[in-house]
Amino acid sequence: MQWEQVLAPRMGRMKASEIRELLKLLDQPDIISFAGGIPDPRMFPVAAFQEAMARVLAPGQAAAALQYSVSEGSAALRAWLADHMTGLGIPCGPDNILITSGSQQALDYLGKLMIGAGDTVLVNWPTYMGALGAFNAYEPTYDRLDPGSNREAADFAAKAKAKGGRVKFAYLSVDFANPTGETIDLAGRQRVLDLAEDLDIAIVEDAAYQALRYDGEPVPPILALEIARKGSIEACRTIYSGSFSKTLAPGLRIGWVCAASPVIGKLVLMKQAADLHSPTLNQMAVADVAARVFDSHVSALRQAYRARRDGMLAALDREMPKDVHWTRPEGGMFVWITMPDGMDGAELLARAIKTEKVAFVPGRAFFADGSGSNTIRLSFSLNDGPAVDEGIARLARVIRAA
């Protein structure tokens, strides 16, 4: 069969990463990888999950754990999350929470909810490649969102209209963003809110790394700032997307959306049509573990990842040529490298794997327009001590040679 004749036009927007085949080589034991933006499995709270699973599968609980459930998600988990969000300055109730199968599903649902073909989404330059992948299926155009600029709302609106649609929402990760590790300051968050008000658009606040702060003072989430302005989450245009993947365990695929109840109601309809609900057993286990060890476990993660970040930054200071620059994140998992113009991260990756057995992620995939070829992303979450020193020394040799 000629499958192309039955595929929807949107499939033309969905492409495999140019580095996918190269990254398959990373299972080789002699490669030092700074590529995967994933938590260290040695840090998973395994004992807490073993105990939780025993409790939720005990007589009296097992039937509920293994049964269908409501699309909104576990009542116990949504109640815990409502308290957690309130602690972040976002007072809300369980009706403002939807449990998703990871925050990636939330991004897909939000794209489906708001994007029509030709509509514009405002994103940072660069931005999370997974968000671009989720939104691309709904055939948007992209415009550059820079919280530090003075660009007027009318300019965004005119550009979107010229492309055949309108601006629908701004997407951004405000704390320790993937891929740059950068944090948007309070003034920048307020400007994004002002811009959204002027354009009458939604804001999608991706908070996957919010809990992983190592230095500096916490900055309120955009949703918290908007509630302070308007008095209630029900009056807010900001949609907060959270995840347990970076704090407890990614394999359970438990994320959440926190927003005004009309938005949650629409997303529940999508959840019912897509997968009915996220796994009940996983939700009950996460609720149990979060209630018992979330704060202490996240504190241990911060201590470990802070040391790894410091080790990577020290190695970069020591090894890198003077015309290579990098971010100094206050949290999260990533350092963003900018090399001289004319260098290509994808070509550098192929050379680095072949000659130095070191890996990273080329930066071009994080740009909506395919620019940024002279950038790369490093993750410090998996390696520590001598492996970081040796890996950065290898990377520096490759860059010098290029």
Short mmCIF file of C-alpha atoms in Angstrom, two decimals:
data_model
loop_
_atom_site.label_atom_id
_atom_site.label_comp_id
_atom_site.label_asym_id
_atom_site.label_seq_id
_atom_site.Cartn_x
_atom_site.Cartn_y
_atom_site.Cartn_z
CA MET A 1 0.00 0.00 0.00
CA GLN A 2 1.11 3.57 -0.70
CA TRP A 3 0.67 4.91 2.82
CA GLU A 4 1.43 8.50 1.83
CA GLN A 5 -1.95 8.80 0.10
CA VAL A 6 -3.88 8.21 3.33
CA LEU A 7 -1.70 10.15 5.75
CA ALA A 8 -2.91 13.49 7.12
CA PRO A 9 -0.99 16.61 6.05
CA ARG A 10 0.16 17.10 9.63
CA MET A 11 2.49 14.11 9.29
CA GLY A 12 4.73 16.28 7.15
CA ARG A 13 5.42 18.34 10.28
CA MET A 14 6.50 15.32 12.33
CA LYS A 15 10.12 14.36 11.75
CA ALA A 16 12.63 12.16 13.51
CA SER A 17 15.56 13.90 15.12
CA GLU A 18 18.63 14.15 12.94
CA ILE A 19 20.69 12.82 15.84
CA ARG A 20 18.53 9.79 16.65
CA GLU A 21 20.82 7.26 14.99
CA LEU A 22 23.94 8.76 16.54
CA LEU A 23 22.40 8.65 20.00
CA LYS A 24 21.77 4.92 19.63
CA LEU A 25 25.51 4.55 20.04
CA LEU A 26 25.38 5.86 23.58
CA ASP A 27 24.82 2.41 25.05
CA GLN A 28 28.46 1.69 24.34
CA PRO A 29 30.18 1.40 27.74
CA ASP A 30 33.21 3.50 26.76
CA ILE A 31 31.19 6.61 25.85
CA ILE A 32 30.81 9.41 28.39
CA SER A 33 27.40 10.89 27.71
CA PHE A 34 26.16 14.35 28.60
CA ALA A 35 23.25 13.87 26.18
CA GLY A 36 20.33 12.40 28.09
CA GLY A 37 18.22 14.91 29.98
CA ILE A 38 17.16 12.27 32.46
CA PRO A 39 17.37 11.80 36.24
CA ASP A 40 19.98 9.53 37.76
CA PRO A 41 18.34 6.11 38.34
CA ARG A 42 20.61 5.62 41.35
CA MET A 43 18.58 8.41 43.00
CA PHE A 44 15.14 6.85 42.50
CA PRO A 45 13.28 6.28 45.82
CA VAL A 46 13.05 2.55 45.14
CA ALA A 47 12.36 1.44 48.69
CA ALA A 48 9.56 3.99 49.06
CA PHE A 49 7.93 2.74 45.85
CA GLN A 50 8.30 -0.90 46.90
CA GLU A 51 6.51 -0.12 50.14
CA ALA A 52 3.88 1.95 48.35
CA MET A 53 3.16 -0.77 45.83
CA ALA A 54 2.74 -3.28 48.64
CA ARG A 55 0.24 -0.99 50.35
CA VAL A 56 -1.81 -0.17 47.26
CA LEU A 57 -1.91 -3.85 46.24
CA ALA A 58 -2.91 -5.05 49.69
CA PRO A 59 -6.41 -6.49 50.26
CA GLY A 60 -8.93 -3.71 50.27
CA GLN A 61 -6.83 -1.49 47.96
CA ALA A 62 -5.85 -3.80 45.12
CA ALA A 63 -9.23 -3.82 43.40
CA ALA A 64 -9.21 -0.05 43.07
CA ALA A 65 -5.54 0.05 42.05
CA LEU A 66 -6.10 -2.38 39.17
CA GLN A 67 -9.46 -1.03 38.02
CA TYR A 68 -10.55 1.72 35.64
CA SER A 69 -10.74 5.13 37.29
CA VAL A 70 -12.00 8.65 36.61
CA SER A 71 -10.36 10.65 33.85
CA GLU A 72 -9.50 13.56 36.16
CA GLY A 73 -7.15 11.32 38.13
CA SER A 74 -6.78 9.87 41.61
CA ALA A 75 -8.61 11.90 44.24
CA ALA A 76 -5.78 11.40 46.75
CA LEU A 77 -3.13 12.52 44.29
CA ARG A 78 -5.10 15.56 43.15
CA ALA A 79 -5.66 16.54 46.78
CA TRP A 80 -1.93 16.28 47.50
CA LEU A 81 -1.16 18.33 44.39
CA ALA A 82 -3.69 21.00 45.35
CA ASP A 83 -1.84 21.40 48.67
CA HIS A 84 1.52 21.36 46.86
CA MET A 85 0.40 24.05 44.42
CA THR A 86 -0.97 26.15 47.26
CA GLY A 87 2.49 26.00 48.82
CA LEU A 88 3.88 27.49 45.60
CA GLY A 89 1.55 30.46 45.87
CA ILE A 90 -1.16 28.91 43.69
CA PRO A 91 -4.22 28.32 45.90
CA CYS A 92 -6.47 25.83 44.14
CA GLY A 93 -8.60 22.76 44.69
CA PRO A 94 -8.64 19.24 43.22
CA ASP A 95 -11.05 20.43 40.51
CA ASN A 96 -8.20 22.58 39.17
CA ILE A 97 -5.97 19.52 38.66
CA LEU A 98 -5.87 16.95 35.85
CA ILE A 99 -3.48 13.99 36.03
CA THR A 100 -1.72 13.29 32.73
CA SER A 101 0.57 10.56 31.45
CA GLY A 102 3.65 12.68 31.92
CA SER A 103 3.87 16.38 31.15
CA GLN A 104 4.47 15.49 27.50
CA GLN A 105 0.86 14.36 27.23
CA ALA A 106 -0.19 17.68 28.74
CA LEU A 107 1.67 19.57 26.00
CA ASP A 108 0.00 17.45 23.32
CA TYR A 109 -3.44 18.07 24.81
CA LEU A 110 -2.83 21.81 25.11
CA GLY A 111 -1.69 21.99 21.51
CA LYS A 112 -4.81 20.10 20.42
CA LEU A 113 -6.98 22.33 22.60
CA MET A 114 -5.79 25.66 21.22
CA ILE A 115 -3.88 25.43 17.94
CA GLY A 116 -5.61 25.64 14.58
CA ALA A 117 -3.66 25.24 11.35
CA GLY A 118 -1.74 28.47 10.76
CA ASP A 119 -2.14 29.81 14.29
CA THR A 120 0.93 31.17 16.05
CA VAL A 121 2.57 29.92 19.22
CA LEU A 122 5.08 32.15 21.00
CA VAL A 123 8.16 30.24 22.21
CA ASN A 124 11.63 31.00 23.49
CA TRP A 125 14.54 30.78 21.04
CA PRO A 126 15.68 28.03 21.81
CA THR A 127 12.89 26.06 23.49
CA TYR A 128 12.16 22.51 24.60
CA MET A 129 12.24 20.27 21.52
CA GLY A 130 9.52 18.04 22.97
CA ALA A 131 7.14 20.99 23.03
CA LEU A 132 7.85 21.71 19.36
CA GLY A 133 7.21 18.05 18.58
CA ALA A 134 3.92 18.07 20.48
CA PHE A 135 2.68 21.28 18.88
CA ASN A 136 3.85 20.55 15.34
CA ALA A 137 1.10 17.96 14.79
CA TYR A 138 -1.44 20.80 14.92
CA GLU A 139 0.31 22.80 12.19
CA PRO A 140 1.20 26.06 13.94
CA THR A 141 3.66 28.76 13.04
CA TYR A 142 6.09 30.05 15.67
CA ASP A 143 7.18 33.49 16.74
CA ARG A 144 9.99 34.41 19.07
CA LEU A 145 9.13 35.17 22.67
CA ASP A 146 11.80 37.18 24.47
CA PRO A 147 10.67 38.25 27.95
CA GLY A 148 13.39 40.90 27.99
CA SER A 149 12.31 42.68 24.82
CA ASN A 150 10.00 45.67 24.37
CA ARG A 151 8.24 44.25 21.33
CA GLU A 152 4.62 45.37 21.23
CA ALA A 153 1.60 43.07 21.25
CA ALA A 154 0.36 44.62 18.01
CA ASP A 155 3.48 43.43 16.21
CA PHE A 156 2.94 39.83 17.32
CA ALA A 157 -0.72 40.01 16.29
CA ALA A 158 0.04 41.51 12.86
CA LYS A 159 2.68 38.91 12.10
CA ALA A 160 0.34 36.08 13.11
CA LYS A 161 -2.48 37.51 10.96
CA ALA A 162 -0.16 37.72 7.96
CA LYS A 163 0.53 34.00 8.38
CA GLY A 164 -3.17 33.16 8.26
CA GLY A 165 -4.06 32.77 11.94
CA ARG A 166 -3.81 34.44 15.32
CA VAL A 167 -1.58 34.11 18.36
CA LYS A 168 -3.06 31.43 20.63
CA PHE A 169 -0.65 31.04 23.52
CA ALA A 170 2.85 31.63 24.82
CA TYR A 171 4.80 28.53 25.88
CA LEU A 172 7.79 28.85 28.17
CA SER A 173 9.71 27.09 30.90
CA VAL A 174 10.52 29.75 33.46
CA ASP A 175 12.84 27.83 35.83
CA PHE A 176 16.10 26.21 34.63
CA ALA A 177 14.73 25.69 31.15
CA ASN A 178 15.45 22.76 28.89
CA PRO A 179 17.78 23.29 27.01
CA THR A 180 19.49 26.45 28.32
CA GLY A 181 19.22 26.03 32.08
CA GLU A 182 18.22 29.69 32.28
CA THR A 183 15.59 31.18 34.59
CA ILE A 184 13.26 34.04 33.71
CA ASP A 185 13.41 36.74 36.38
CA LEU A 186 10.43 38.33 38.09
CA ALA A 187 10.31 41.31 35.73
CA GLY A 188 10.37 39.00 32.70
CA ARG A 189 7.49 36.93 34.07
CA GLN A 190 5.46 40.06 34.67
CA ARG A 191 6.14 41.23 31.09
CA VAL A 192 4.94 37.89 29.71
CA LEU A 193 1.74 38.29 31.71
CA ASP A 194 1.28 41.82 30.39
CA LEU A 195 1.84 40.66 26.82
CA ALA A 196 -0.67 37.82 27.22
CA GLU A 197 -3.24 40.28 28.56
CA ASP A 198 -2.68 42.64 25.64
CA LEU A 199 -2.97 39.80 23.10
CA ASP A 200 -5.75 38.03 25.03
CA ILE A 201 -3.94 34.69 24.80
CA ALA A 202 -3.17 31.83 27.16
CA ILE A 203 0.19 31.11 28.81
CA VAL A 204 1.49 27.55 29.10
CA GLU A 205 3.97 27.43 31.98
CA ASP A 206 6.12 24.30 31.80
CA ALA A 207 7.42 23.69 35.33
CA ALA A 208 9.17 20.33 34.88
CA TYR A 209 12.29 21.48 36.75
CA GLN A 210 10.75 23.93 39.23
CA ALA A 211 11.64 21.85 42.32
CA LEU A 212 15.32 21.51 41.39
CA ARG A 213 16.70 24.87 42.55
CA TYR A 214 20.27 24.86 43.91
CA ASP A 215 21.11 28.56 44.25
CA GLY A 216 19.36 31.88 44.56
CA GLU A 217 15.90 32.83 45.73
CA PRO A 218 12.81 31.14 44.25
CA VAL A 219 10.79 33.27 41.85
CA PRO A 220 7.00 32.85 41.98
CA PRO A 221 5.46 30.88 39.10
CA ILE A 222 3.65 32.95 36.49
CA LEU A 223 0.37 31.42 37.62
CA ALA A 224 1.06 32.60 41.19
CA LEU A 225 1.77 36.12 39.93
CA GLU A 226 -1.47 36.12 37.96
CA ILE A 227 -3.49 34.91 40.93
CA ALA A 228 -1.97 37.75 42.98
CA ARG A 229 -3.26 40.16 40.32
CA LYS A 230 -6.72 38.65 39.87
CA GLY A 231 -7.56 37.00 43.17
CA SER A 232 -8.47 33.50 41.97
CA ILE A 233 -7.18 30.77 39.69
CA GLU A 234 -10.61 30.78 38.03
CA ALA A 235 -9.86 34.22 36.58
CA CYS A 236 -6.43 33.23 35.21
CA ARG A 237 -5.21 32.55 31.67
CA THR A 238 -2.02 30.73 32.79
CA ILE A 239 -1.95 26.92 32.54
CA TYR A 240 0.67 25.26 34.75
CA SER A 241 2.15 21.93 33.65
CA GLY A 242 4.03 19.87 36.24
CA SER A 243 5.68 16.46 36.41
CA PHE A 244 6.99 13.88 38.85
CA SER A 245 9.46 12.63 36.23
CA LYS A 246 12.39 14.74 37.42
CA THR A 247 11.68 14.35 41.13
CA LEU A 248 10.30 10.86 41.81
CA ALA A 249 10.39 8.55 38.76
CA PRO A 250 9.87 9.13 35.01
CA GLY A 251 8.90 5.54 34.26
CA LEU A 252 5.54 5.88 36.00
CA ARG A 253 4.56 8.69 33.59
CA ILE A 254 2.65 10.88 36.03
CA GLY A 255 2.29 14.59 35.34
CA TRP A 256 -0.41 17.16 35.97
CA VAL A 257 -2.06 20.30 34.69
CA CYS A 258 -3.23 23.03 37.06
CA ALA A 259 -5.58 25.65 35.62
CA ALA A 260 -8.99 27.26 35.81
CA SER A 261 -11.73 24.63 36.01
CA PRO A 262 -13.18 25.38 32.52
CA VAL A 263 -9.79 24.51 31.00
CA ILE A 264 -9.56 21.34 33.08
CA GLY A 265 -13.05 20.38 31.90
CA LYS A 266 -12.00 20.60 28.24
CA LEU A 267 -8.83 18.62 28.90
CA VAL A 268 -10.83 15.91 30.67
CA LEU A 269 -12.84 15.42 27.47
CA MET A 270 -9.56 14.92 25.59
CA LYS A 271 -8.33 12.49 28.22
CA GLN A 272 -11.54 10.46 27.92
CA ALA A 273 -11.10 10.24 24.15
CA ALA A 274 -7.39 9.47 24.23
CA ASP A 275 -6.64 6.97 27.01
CA LEU A 276 -9.53 7.23 29.52
CA HIS A 277 -7.15 7.89 32.42
CA SER A 278 -3.53 7.57 33.46
CA PRO A 279 -2.65 4.24 35.14
CA THR A 280 -4.53 3.96 38.45
CA LEU A 281 -1.85 1.84 40.12
CA ASN A 282 0.87 4.35 39.26
CA GLN A 283 -1.20 7.29 40.49
CA MET A 284 -1.91 5.60 43.83
CA ALA A 285 1.75 4.71 44.29
CA VAL A 286 2.90 8.24 43.48
CA ALA A 287 0.32 9.70 45.88
CA ASP A 288 1.64 7.43 48.62
CA VAL A 289 5.31 8.21 47.98
CA ALA A 290 4.74 11.94 47.55
CA ALA A 291 2.87 12.14 50.85
CA ARG A 292 5.65 10.29 52.69
CA VAL A 293 9.00 11.34 51.19
CA PHE A 294 8.62 14.06 48.52
CA ASP A 295 10.27 16.89 50.45
CA SER A 296 13.15 14.83 51.87
CA HIS A 297 13.79 13.11 48.57
CA VAL A 298 13.86 16.36 46.59
CA SER A 299 16.25 17.80 49.18
CA ALA A 300 18.64 14.89 48.52
CA LEU A 301 18.32 15.40 44.77
CA ARG A 302 19.22 19.06 45.11
CA GLN A 303 22.33 18.24 47.09
CA ALA A 304 23.53 15.63 44.59
CA TYR A 305 22.74 17.57 41.43
CA ARG A 306 24.19 20.79 42.83
CA ALA A 307 27.54 19.05 43.27
CA ARG A 308 27.39 17.66 39.72
CA ARG A 309 26.53 21.05 38.27
CA ASP A 310 29.41 22.63 40.15
CA GLY A 311 31.76 19.95 38.89
CA MET A 312 30.74 20.49 35.27
CA LEU A 313 31.04 24.27 35.51
CA ALA A 314 34.48 23.96 37.08
CA ALA A 315 35.61 21.60 34.31
CA LEU A 316 34.27 23.95 31.63
CA ASP A 317 36.13 26.87 33.23
CA ARG A 318 39.30 24.83 33.24
CA GLU A 319 39.14 23.18 29.82
CA MET A 320 37.20 25.25 27.27
CA PRO A 321 38.73 27.66 24.75
CA LYS A 322 38.09 31.33 25.56
CA ASP A 323 35.70 31.91 22.63
CA VAL A 324 33.27 29.23 23.85
CA HIS A 325 30.56 30.41 26.25
CA TRP A 326 28.05 28.66 28.50
CA THR A 327 25.19 29.29 30.92
CA ARG A 328 25.48 28.98 34.69
CA PRO A 329 22.13 27.51 35.76
CA GLU A 330 20.74 27.99 39.26
CA GLY A 331 19.04 24.59 39.03
CA GLY A 332 17.69 21.92 36.69
CA MET A 333 19.86 19.56 34.65
CA PHE A 334 21.39 21.50 31.76
CA VAL A 335 24.25 23.72 30.64
CA TRP A 336 23.96 25.42 27.24
CA ILE A 337 27.13 25.89 25.18
CA THR A 338 27.53 28.50 22.46
CA MET A 339 30.49 27.99 20.12
CA PRO A 340 31.92 30.35 17.50
CA ASP A 341 29.82 31.04 14.41
CA GLY A 342 30.38 28.51 11.67
CA MET A 343 30.70 25.50 13.94
CA ASP A 344 28.01 22.83 13.64
CA GLY A 345 26.87 20.86 16.67
CA ALA A 346 25.62 17.86 14.67
CA GLU A 347 28.92 17.50 12.84
CA LEU A 348 30.75 17.95 16.12
CA LEU A 349 28.71 15.16 17.71
CA ALA A 350 29.61 12.69 14.98
CA ARG A 351 33.29 13.57 15.40
CA ALA A 352 33.11 13.52 19.20
CA ILE A 353 31.59 10.03 19.31
CA LYS A 354 34.08 8.68 16.80
CA THR A 355 37.30 10.23 18.08
CA GLU A 356 36.76 11.01 21.77
CA LYS A 357 33.84 8.80 22.88
CA VAL A 358 31.89 11.71 24.34
CA ALA A 359 28.30 12.69 23.53
CA PHE A 360 25.94 15.67 23.88
CA VAL A 361 22.86 17.04 22.09
CA PRO A 362 23.31 19.45 19.16
CA GLY A 363 21.34 22.64 19.64
CA ARG A 364 19.60 23.06 16.30
CA ALA A 365 16.66 20.82 17.26
CA PHE A 366 15.67 23.28 19.99
CA PHE A 367 15.08 26.17 17.58
CA ALA A 368 11.72 26.49 15.87
CA ASP A 369 13.40 27.86 12.73
CA GLY A 370 16.25 25.34 12.63
CA SER A 371 18.92 27.89 13.50
CA GLY A 372 21.41 27.62 16.36
CA SER A 373 23.76 25.16 14.69
CA ASN A 374 26.68 26.48 16.76
CA THR A 375 25.08 25.45 20.06
CA ILE A 376 25.02 22.24 22.09
CA ARG A 377 23.30 21.06 25.28
CA LEU A 378 25.06 19.25 28.11
CA SER A 379 23.28 17.45 30.96
CA PHE A 380 25.01 17.09 34.33
CA SER A 381 22.44 14.82 36.01
CA LEU A 382 24.02 11.42 35.30
CA ASN A 383 27.77 11.88 35.74
CA ASP A 384 29.91 13.02 38.60
CA GLY A 385 33.53 13.29 39.69
CA PRO A 386 36.20 11.89 37.34
CA ALA A 387 33.71 11.08 34.57
CA VAL A 388 32.74 14.76 34.29
CA ASP A 389 36.35 15.95 34.31
CA GLU A 390 37.35 13.42 31.67
CA GLY A 391 34.25 14.00 29.52
CA ILE A 392 34.65 17.78 29.45
CA ALA A 393 38.36 17.42 28.66
CA ARG A 394 37.45 15.18 25.70
CA LEU A 395 34.78 17.61 24.52
CA ALA A 396 37.20 20.52 24.73
CA ARG A 397 39.69 18.65 22.55
CA VAL A 398 37.02 18.07 19.90
CA ILE A 399 36.02 21.74 19.93
CA ARG A 400 39.62 22.93 19.67
CA ALA A 401 40.19 20.60 16.73
CA ALA A 402 37.08 21.94 15.00
#
